[in-house]
């Protein structure tokens, strides 16, 4: 790849949309790509027109939703990450000007959209790509002369190595606690059937009420949590049906919901959810208010 245009066409042929960057900078070119990453494309005619207009433009690539990029921001973090997860050694890797790296990985089917790029769960590592964040790519040269370079060549998205299982489970955010009121309505000490069903009901309510943009992630988190109750005695079929109904209720397609459940249930079952002791009894006035609310709702 001897020129930015040749590189842009190469990335596009692999399956990565491209956008032009301002010469010597990391930001999208203000005139050629005024909409930023929304303007990324794999159309060769558009790419050729962009780089004819500005041959010095840098190259940005937008990994699709199925591609997770680990943005390692320091030289010290990369050996630590590779030592913890040796399977990353063969992943396509681009060295950044500051000595960090971009590692390209494939998410399991059904997990697209399940990770949040705003939460740092690995020290010195940011989550990029996934159709939501572009990466500066070789042979882009910054204003101070520093460049990007591939140490392990990039391959099409479908040929990328999958995210190692142990790493993926670290990256998924833990389920937030269920609403206190929903748990207290049914909770009893230990893993009784009524407590397990109360927790499952609370999780399903959260999934059904998930807003657009958060539905997939919410389903993944609570599917893992619900499956984590199975080893405590919750019926797996009951949990599956509750989460399936909740996923459909929030507007997700059935195939997407079933894909998430199929991925999450075996993994959640292998990591039983810790059940905390029952909280102290509620004061009589609070118990009366909760019972009254239940009567009104079912009356």
Coordinates of N, CA and C in Angstrom, one line a residue, residues 94-260:
X94 N -2.3 -3.5 14.4 CA -1.7 -2.3 13.9 C -1.0 -1.5 15.0
X95 N 0.3 -1.2 14.8 CA 1.0 -0.4 15.7 C 0.7 1.1 15.5
X96 N 0.4 1.8 16.7 CA 0.1 3.2 16.6 C 1.4 4.0 16.8
X97 N 1.3 5.3 16.5 CA 2.5 6.2 16.6 C 3.1 6.2 18.0
X98 N 2.2 6.1 19.0 CA 2.7 6.2 20.4 C 3.2 4.9 21.0
X99 N 3.2 3.8 20.2 CA 3.6 2.5 20.7 C 2.5 1.6 21.1
X100 N 1.3 2.1 21.0 CA 0.1 1.3 21.3 C -0.2 0.4 20.2
X101 N -1.4 -0.2 20.2 CA -1.8 -1.1 19.1 C -3.3 -1.1 19.0
X102 N -3.8 -1.5 17.8 CA -5.2 -1.8 17.5 C -5.3 -3.3 17.1
X103 N -6.0 -4.1 17.9 CA -6.2 -5.5 17.6 C -7.6 -5.7 17.1
X104 N -7.8 -6.4 16.0 CA -9.1 -6.6 15.3 C -9.6 -8.0 15.6
X105 N -10.8 -8.1 16.2 CA -11.4 -9.4 16.5 C -12.8 -9.5 16.1
X106 N -13.3 -10.7 16.0 CA -14.7 -10.9 15.6 C -15.6 -11.3 16.8
X107 N -16.7 -10.6 16.9 CA -17.7 -10.9 17.9 C -18.5 -12.1 17.6
X108 N -18.9 -12.9 18.5 CA -19.8 -14.0 18.2 C -21.1 -13.5 17.6
X109 N -21.7 -14.3 16.8 CA -23.0 -14.0 16.2 C -24.0 -13.8 17.3
X110 N -24.8 -12.7 17.2 CA -25.8 -12.4 18.2 C -25.3 -11.5 19.3
X111 N -24.0 -11.2 19.3 CA -23.4 -10.3 20.3 C -23.1 -8.9 19.8
X112 N -23.4 -8.7 18.5 CA -23.2 -7.4 18.0 C -24.0 -6.4 18.8
X113 N -23.4 -5.3 19.2 CA -24.2 -4.3 20.0 C -24.2 -4.6 21.5
X114 N -23.6 -5.7 21.9 CA -23.7 -6.1 23.3 C -22.6 -5.4 24.2
X115 N -21.6 -4.8 23.6 CA -20.5 -4.2 24.4 C -20.7 -2.6 24.3
X116 N -20.3 -2.0 25.4 CA -20.4 -0.5 25.4 C -19.0 0.0 25.3
X117 N -18.8 0.9 24.4 CA -17.5 1.5 24.2 C -17.2 2.6 25.2
X118 N -18.1 2.9 26.1 CA -17.9 4.0 27.1 C -17.4 3.5 28.4
X119 N -17.4 2.2 28.6 CA -17.0 1.6 29.9 C -15.6 0.9 29.7
X120 N -14.7 1.3 30.5 CA -13.3 0.7 30.5 C -13.3 -0.4 31.5
X121 N -13.2 -1.6 31.0 CA -13.1 -2.8 31.9 C -11.7 -3.4 31.8
X122 N -10.8 -3.0 31.0 CA -9.4 -3.4 30.9 C -8.5 -2.2 31.0
X123 N -7.6 -2.3 31.9 CA -6.7 -1.1 32.1 C -5.9 -0.9 30.9
X124 N -5.9 0.4 30.4 CA -5.1 0.8 29.3 C -5.7 0.4 27.9
X125 N -7.0 -0.1 27.9 CA -7.6 -0.6 26.7 C -9.0 0.0 26.5
X126 N -9.2 0.6 25.3 CA -10.5 1.1 25.0 C -11.1 0.2 23.9
X127 N -12.5 0.2 23.9 CA -13.2 -0.6 22.9 C -13.6 0.3 21.8
X128 N -13.2 -0.1 20.6 CA -13.5 0.6 19.4 C -14.2 -0.3 18.3
X129 N -14.5 0.4 17.2 CA -15.1 -0.4 16.1 C -16.6 -0.6 16.3
X130 N -17.1 -1.8 16.0 CA -18.4 -2.2 16.3 C -19.4 -1.3 15.5
X131 N -19.0 -0.7 14.4 CA -19.9 0.2 13.7 C -20.1 1.5 14.3
X132 N -19.4 1.8 15.4 CA -19.6 3.0 16.2 C -18.4 3.9 16.3
X133 N -17.2 3.4 16.0 CA -16.0 4.3 16.2 C -15.0 3.9 15.1
X134 N -14.5 4.9 14.4 CA -13.5 4.6 13.3 C -12.1 4.6 13.9
X135 N -11.2 4.0 13.2 CA -9.8 3.9 13.5 C -8.9 4.6 12.5
X136 N -7.9 5.3 12.9 CA -6.9 5.8 11.9 C -6.1 4.6 11.5
X137 N -5.9 4.5 10.2 CA -5.2 3.3 9.6 C -4.0 3.7 8.8
X138 N -3.0 2.8 8.7 CA -1.9 2.9 7.8 C -2.3 3.1 6.3
X139 N -1.6 3.9 5.6 CA -0.3 4.6 5.9 C -0.4 6.0 6.4
X140 N -1.5 6.4 7.1 CA -1.7 7.7 7.6 C -0.5 8.2 8.3
X141 N -0.1 9.4 8.0 CA 1.0 10.1 8.6 C 0.5 11.3 9.4
X142 N 0.8 11.4 10.6 CA 0.4 12.6 11.4 C 1.3 13.8 11.1
X143 N 0.9 15.0 11.7 CA 1.7 16.2 11.4 C 3.1 16.2 11.8
X144 N 3.4 15.4 12.9 CA 4.8 15.3 13.4 C 5.6 14.2 12.7
X145 N 5.1 13.6 11.7 CA 5.8 12.6 10.9 C 5.6 11.2 11.4
X146 N 4.9 11.0 12.5 CA 4.6 9.6 13.0 C 3.6 8.9 12.1
X147 N 3.7 7.6 12.0 CA 2.9 6.8 11.1 C 2.3 5.6 11.9
X148 N 1.3 5.0 11.2 CA 0.7 3.7 11.6 C 1.3 2.6 10.8
X149 N 1.4 1.4 11.3 CA 2.0 0.3 10.5 C 1.4 -1.0 11.0
X150 N 1.1 -1.9 10.0 CA 0.5 -3.2 10.4 C 1.7 -4.2 10.8
X151 N 1.5 -4.8 11.9 CA 2.4 -5.8 12.4 C 1.9 -7.2 12.0
X152 N 0.6 -7.4 12.1 CA -0.1 -8.6 11.6 C -1.2 -8.1 10.6
X153 N -1.2 -8.5 9.3 CA -2.0 -7.9 8.3 C -3.5 -8.1 8.6
X154 N -4.3 -7.1 8.2 CA -5.7 -7.1 8.3 C -6.3 -8.1 7.3
X155 N -7.4 -8.7 7.8 CA -8.2 -9.7 6.9 C -9.6 -9.3 6.9
X156 N -10.5 -9.9 6.1 CA -11.9 -9.5 6.0 C -12.5 -9.8 7.4
X157 N -13.6 -9.1 7.7 CA -14.3 -9.3 9.0 C -14.6 -10.8 9.4
X158 N -15.1 -11.5 8.4 CA -15.5 -12.9 8.6 C -14.3 -13.8 8.9
X159 N -13.1 -13.4 8.5 CA -11.9 -14.2 8.8 C -11.2 -13.8 10.0
X160 N -11.6 -12.8 10.7 CA -10.9 -12.4 12.0 C -11.1 -13.5 13.0
X161 N -10.1 -13.6 13.9 CA -10.2 -14.6 15.0 C -11.3 -14.1 16.0
X162 N -12.0 -15.0 16.6 CA -13.1 -14.6 17.5 C -12.5 -14.0 18.8
X163 N -13.2 -13.2 19.5 CA -12.8 -12.7 20.8 C -12.7 -13.9 21.7
X164 N -11.5 -14.0 22.4 CA -11.4 -15.1 23.4 C -12.6 -15.1 24.4
X165 N -13.1 -16.3 24.7 CA -14.2 -16.4 25.6 C -14.0 -15.7 26.9
X166 N -12.8 -16.0 27.6 CA -12.5 -15.4 28.9 C -12.5 -13.9 28.8
X167 N -12.0 -13.3 27.7 CA -11.9 -11.9 27.5 C -13.3 -11.3 27.3
X168 N -14.1 -12.0 26.5 CA -15.4 -11.5 26.2 C -16.2 -11.4 27.5
X169 N -16.1 -12.4 28.4 CA -16.9 -12.3 29.6 C -16.4 -11.2 30.5
X170 N -15.1 -10.8 30.4 CA -14.6 -9.7 31.2 C -15.1 -8.4 30.7
X171 N -15.3 -8.3 29.4 CA -15.8 -7.1 28.8 C -17.2 -6.8 28.9
X172 N -18.0 -7.9 29.1 CA -19.5 -7.6 29.3 C -19.7 -7.0 30.6
X173 N -20.5 -6.0 30.7 CA -20.8 -5.4 32.0 C -21.7 -6.3 32.9
X174 N -21.5 -6.3 34.2 CA -22.3 -7.1 35.0 C -23.7 -6.6 35.1
X175 N -24.7 -7.4 35.3 CA -26.1 -6.9 35.4 C -26.3 -6.0 36.6
X176 N -26.9 -4.9 36.4 CA -27.2 -4.0 37.6 C -28.2 -4.7 38.5
X177 N -28.2 -4.4 39.7 CA -29.2 -5.1 40.6 C -30.6 -4.8 40.2
X178 N -31.5 -5.8 40.4 CA -32.9 -5.6 40.1 C -33.5 -4.6 41.0
X179 N -34.6 -4.0 40.6 CA -35.3 -3.0 41.4 C -35.5 -3.6 42.8
X180 N -35.2 -2.8 43.8 CA -35.3 -3.3 45.2 C -36.8 -3.7 45.5
X181 N -37.7 -2.9 45.1 CA -39.1 -3.2 45.4 C -39.5 -4.5 44.8
X182 N -39.0 -4.8 43.5 CA -39.4 -6.0 42.8 C -38.9 -7.2 43.6
X183 N -37.7 -7.1 44.1 CA -37.1 -8.3 44.8 C -37.8 -8.5 46.2
X184 N -38.1 -7.4 46.9 CA -38.6 -7.5 48.2 C -40.1 -8.0 48.2
X185 N -40.8 -7.8 47.1 CA -42.1 -8.3 47.0 C -42.2 -9.8 47.2
X186 N -41.2 -10.5 46.7 CA -41.3 -12.0 46.7 C -40.1 -12.6 47.4
X187 N -39.1 -11.9 47.8 CA -37.9 -12.4 48.4 C -38.1 -13.2 49.7
X188 N -37.5 -14.3 49.8 CA -37.4 -15.0 51.1 C -35.9 -15.5 51.2
X189 N -35.5 -15.9 52.4 CA -34.1 -16.3 52.6 C -33.7 -17.4 51.7
X190 N -32.5 -17.3 51.1 CA -31.9 -18.4 50.3 C -32.4 -18.4 48.9
X191 N -32.3 -19.5 48.2 CA -32.7 -19.7 46.8 C -34.0 -20.4 46.7
X192 N -35.0 -19.9 47.4 CA -36.3 -20.5 47.3 C -36.9 -20.3 45.9
X193 N -37.9 -21.1 45.5 CA -38.5 -20.9 44.2 C -39.2 -19.5 44.1
X194 N -39.8 -19.0 45.1 CA -40.4 -17.7 45.0 C -39.4 -16.6 44.9
X195 N -38.2 -16.7 45.5 CA -37.2 -15.7 45.3 C -36.6 -15.7 43.9
X196 N -36.4 -16.9 43.4 CA -35.8 -17.1 42.1 C -36.8 -16.5 41.0
X197 N -38.1 -16.8 41.2 CA -39.1 -16.3 40.2 C -39.2 -14.8 40.4
X198 N -39.0 -14.3 41.6 CA -39.1 -12.8 41.8 C -37.9 -12.1 41.1
X199 N -36.7 -12.7 41.2 CA -35.6 -12.1 40.5 C -35.8 -12.2 38.9
X200 N -36.2 -13.4 38.5 CA -36.4 -13.6 37.0 C -37.5 -12.6 36.5
X201 N -38.5 -12.4 37.3 CA -39.5 -11.4 36.9 C -39.0 -10.0 36.8
X202 N -38.1 -9.6 37.8 CA -37.5 -8.3 37.8 C -36.6 -8.1 36.5
X203 N -35.8 -9.2 36.2 CA -34.9 -9.1 35.1 C -35.8 -8.9 33.8
X204 N -36.8 -9.7 33.7 CA -37.6 -9.7 32.4 C -38.3 -8.3 32.3
X205 N -38.7 -7.7 33.4 CA -39.3 -6.4 33.3 C -38.3 -5.4 32.8
X206 N -37.1 -5.5 33.2 CA -36.1 -4.5 32.8 C -35.8 -4.7 31.3
X207 N -35.8 -5.9 30.8 CA -35.6 -6.2 29.3 C -36.8 -5.6 28.6
X208 N -38.0 -5.9 29.0 CA -39.2 -5.5 28.3 C -39.2 -4.0 28.2
X209 N -38.7 -3.3 29.2 CA -38.8 -1.8 29.2 C -37.5 -1.1 28.6
X210 N -36.6 -1.9 28.1 CA -35.3 -1.3 27.6 C -35.6 -0.4 26.4
X211 N -35.0 0.8 26.5 CA -35.2 1.8 25.4 C -34.4 1.4 24.1
X212 N -34.9 1.9 23.0 CA -34.1 1.7 21.8 C -32.7 2.2 21.9
X213 N -31.8 1.4 21.4 CA -30.4 1.7 21.5 C -29.7 1.0 22.7
X214 N -30.6 0.5 23.6 CA -30.0 -0.2 24.8 C -30.6 -1.6 24.9
X215 N -31.5 -2.0 23.9 CA -32.2 -3.3 24.0 C -31.3 -4.5 23.9
X216 N -30.4 -4.5 23.0 CA -29.6 -5.7 22.8 C -28.7 -5.9 24.0
X217 N -28.0 -4.8 24.4 CA -27.1 -4.9 25.6 C -27.9 -5.3 26.8
X218 N -29.1 -4.7 27.1 CA -29.9 -5.1 28.2 C -30.2 -6.6 28.2
X219 N -30.6 -7.1 27.0 CA -31.0 -8.5 27.0 C -29.8 -9.4 27.3
X220 N -28.6 -9.1 26.8 CA -27.4 -9.9 27.0 C -27.2 -9.9 28.5
X221 N -27.2 -8.7 29.2 CA -26.8 -8.7 30.6 C -27.8 -9.5 31.4
X222 N -29.1 -9.3 31.2 CA -30.1 -10.0 32.0 C -30.3 -11.5 31.6
X223 N -29.9 -11.8 30.4 CA -29.9 -13.3 30.0 C -28.8 -14.0 30.8
X224 N -27.6 -13.4 30.9 CA -26.6 -14.0 31.6 C -27.0 -14.1 33.1
X225 N -27.6 -13.1 33.6 CA -28.0 -13.1 35.0 C -29.1 -14.2 35.3
X226 N -30.0 -14.2 34.4 CA -31.1 -15.2 34.6 C -30.6 -16.6 34.5
X227 N -29.7 -16.9 33.5 CA -29.1 -18.2 33.4 C -28.2 -18.5 34.7
X228 N -27.7 -17.5 35.3 CA -27.0 -17.7 36.5 C -27.8 -18.1 37.7
X229 N -29.1 -18.1 37.5 CA -30.0 -18.6 38.6 C -30.4 -20.0 38.4
X230 N -30.1 -20.6 37.3 CA -30.5 -22.0 37.0 C -29.8 -23.0 37.9
X231 N -28.5 -22.7 38.2 CA -27.9 -23.6 39.1 C -28.4 -23.6 40.6
X232 N -29.1 -22.5 40.9 CA -29.8 -22.4 42.2 C -31.1 -23.1 42.2
X233 N -31.6 -23.5 41.1 CA -32.9 -24.2 41.1 C -33.9 -23.7 40.1
X234 N -33.7 -22.5 39.5 CA -34.6 -22.0 38.6 C -34.8 -22.8 37.4
X235 N -36.0 -23.1 36.9 CA -36.2 -23.9 35.7 C -35.7 -23.2 34.5
X236 N -34.8 -23.8 33.7 CA -34.2 -23.2 32.6 C -35.2 -22.8 31.5
X237 N -36.2 -23.7 31.3 CA -37.2 -23.4 30.3 C -38.1 -22.2 30.7
X238 N -38.4 -22.1 32.0 CA -39.1 -20.9 32.5 C -38.3 -19.7 32.2
X239 N -37.0 -19.7 32.5 CA -36.2 -18.5 32.4 C -36.1 -18.2 30.9
X240 N -35.9 -19.2 30.0 CA -35.8 -18.9 28.6 C -37.1 -18.2 28.1
X241 N -38.2 -18.8 28.4 CA -39.5 -18.3 27.9 C -39.7 -16.8 28.4
X242 N -39.4 -16.6 29.7 CA -39.6 -15.2 30.3 C -38.7 -14.2 29.5
X243 N -37.4 -14.5 29.2 CA -36.6 -13.6 28.5 C -36.9 -13.5 27.1
X244 N -37.4 -14.6 26.5 CA -37.9 -14.5 25.1 C -39.0 -13.5 25.0
X245 N -40.0 -13.7 25.8 CA -41.2 -12.8 25.8 C -40.8 -11.3 26.0
X246 N -39.9 -11.1 27.0 CA -39.4 -9.8 27.3 C -38.7 -9.2 26.1
X247 N -37.8 -10.0 25.4 CA -37.1 -9.4 24.3 C -38.0 -9.1 23.2
X248 N -39.0 -9.9 22.9 CA -40.0 -9.6 21.9 C -40.8 -8.3 22.3
X249 N -41.1 -8.2 23.6 CA -41.9 -7.1 24.0 C -41.2 -5.7 23.8
X250 N -39.9 -5.7 24.0 CA -39.1 -4.5 23.8 C -38.9 -4.1 22.3
X251 N -39.2 -5.1 21.4 CA -39.1 -4.8 20.0 C -38.0 -5.5 19.2
X252 N -37.3 -6.4 19.9 CA -36.2 -7.1 19.2 C -36.8 -8.2 18.3
X253 N -36.2 -8.5 17.1 CA -36.7 -9.6 16.3 C -36.5 -10.9 17.1
X254 N -37.3 -11.9 16.8 CA -37.2 -13.2 17.5 C -35.9 -13.9 17.2
X255 N -35.4 -13.8 16.0 CA -34.1 -14.5 15.7 C -33.0 -13.8 16.5
X256 N -33.0 -12.5 16.7 CA -32.0 -11.8 17.5 C -32.1 -12.3 18.9
X257 N -33.3 -12.3 19.5 CA -33.5 -12.7 20.9 C -33.0 -14.1 21.1
X258 N -33.4 -15.0 20.2 CA -33.0 -16.4 20.4 C -31.5 -16.6 20.2
X259 N -30.9 -15.8 19.4 CA -29.4 -15.8 19.2 C -28.7 -15.4 20.5
X260 N -29.2 -14.4 21.1 CA -28.6 -13.9 22.4 C -28.8 -15.0 23.5

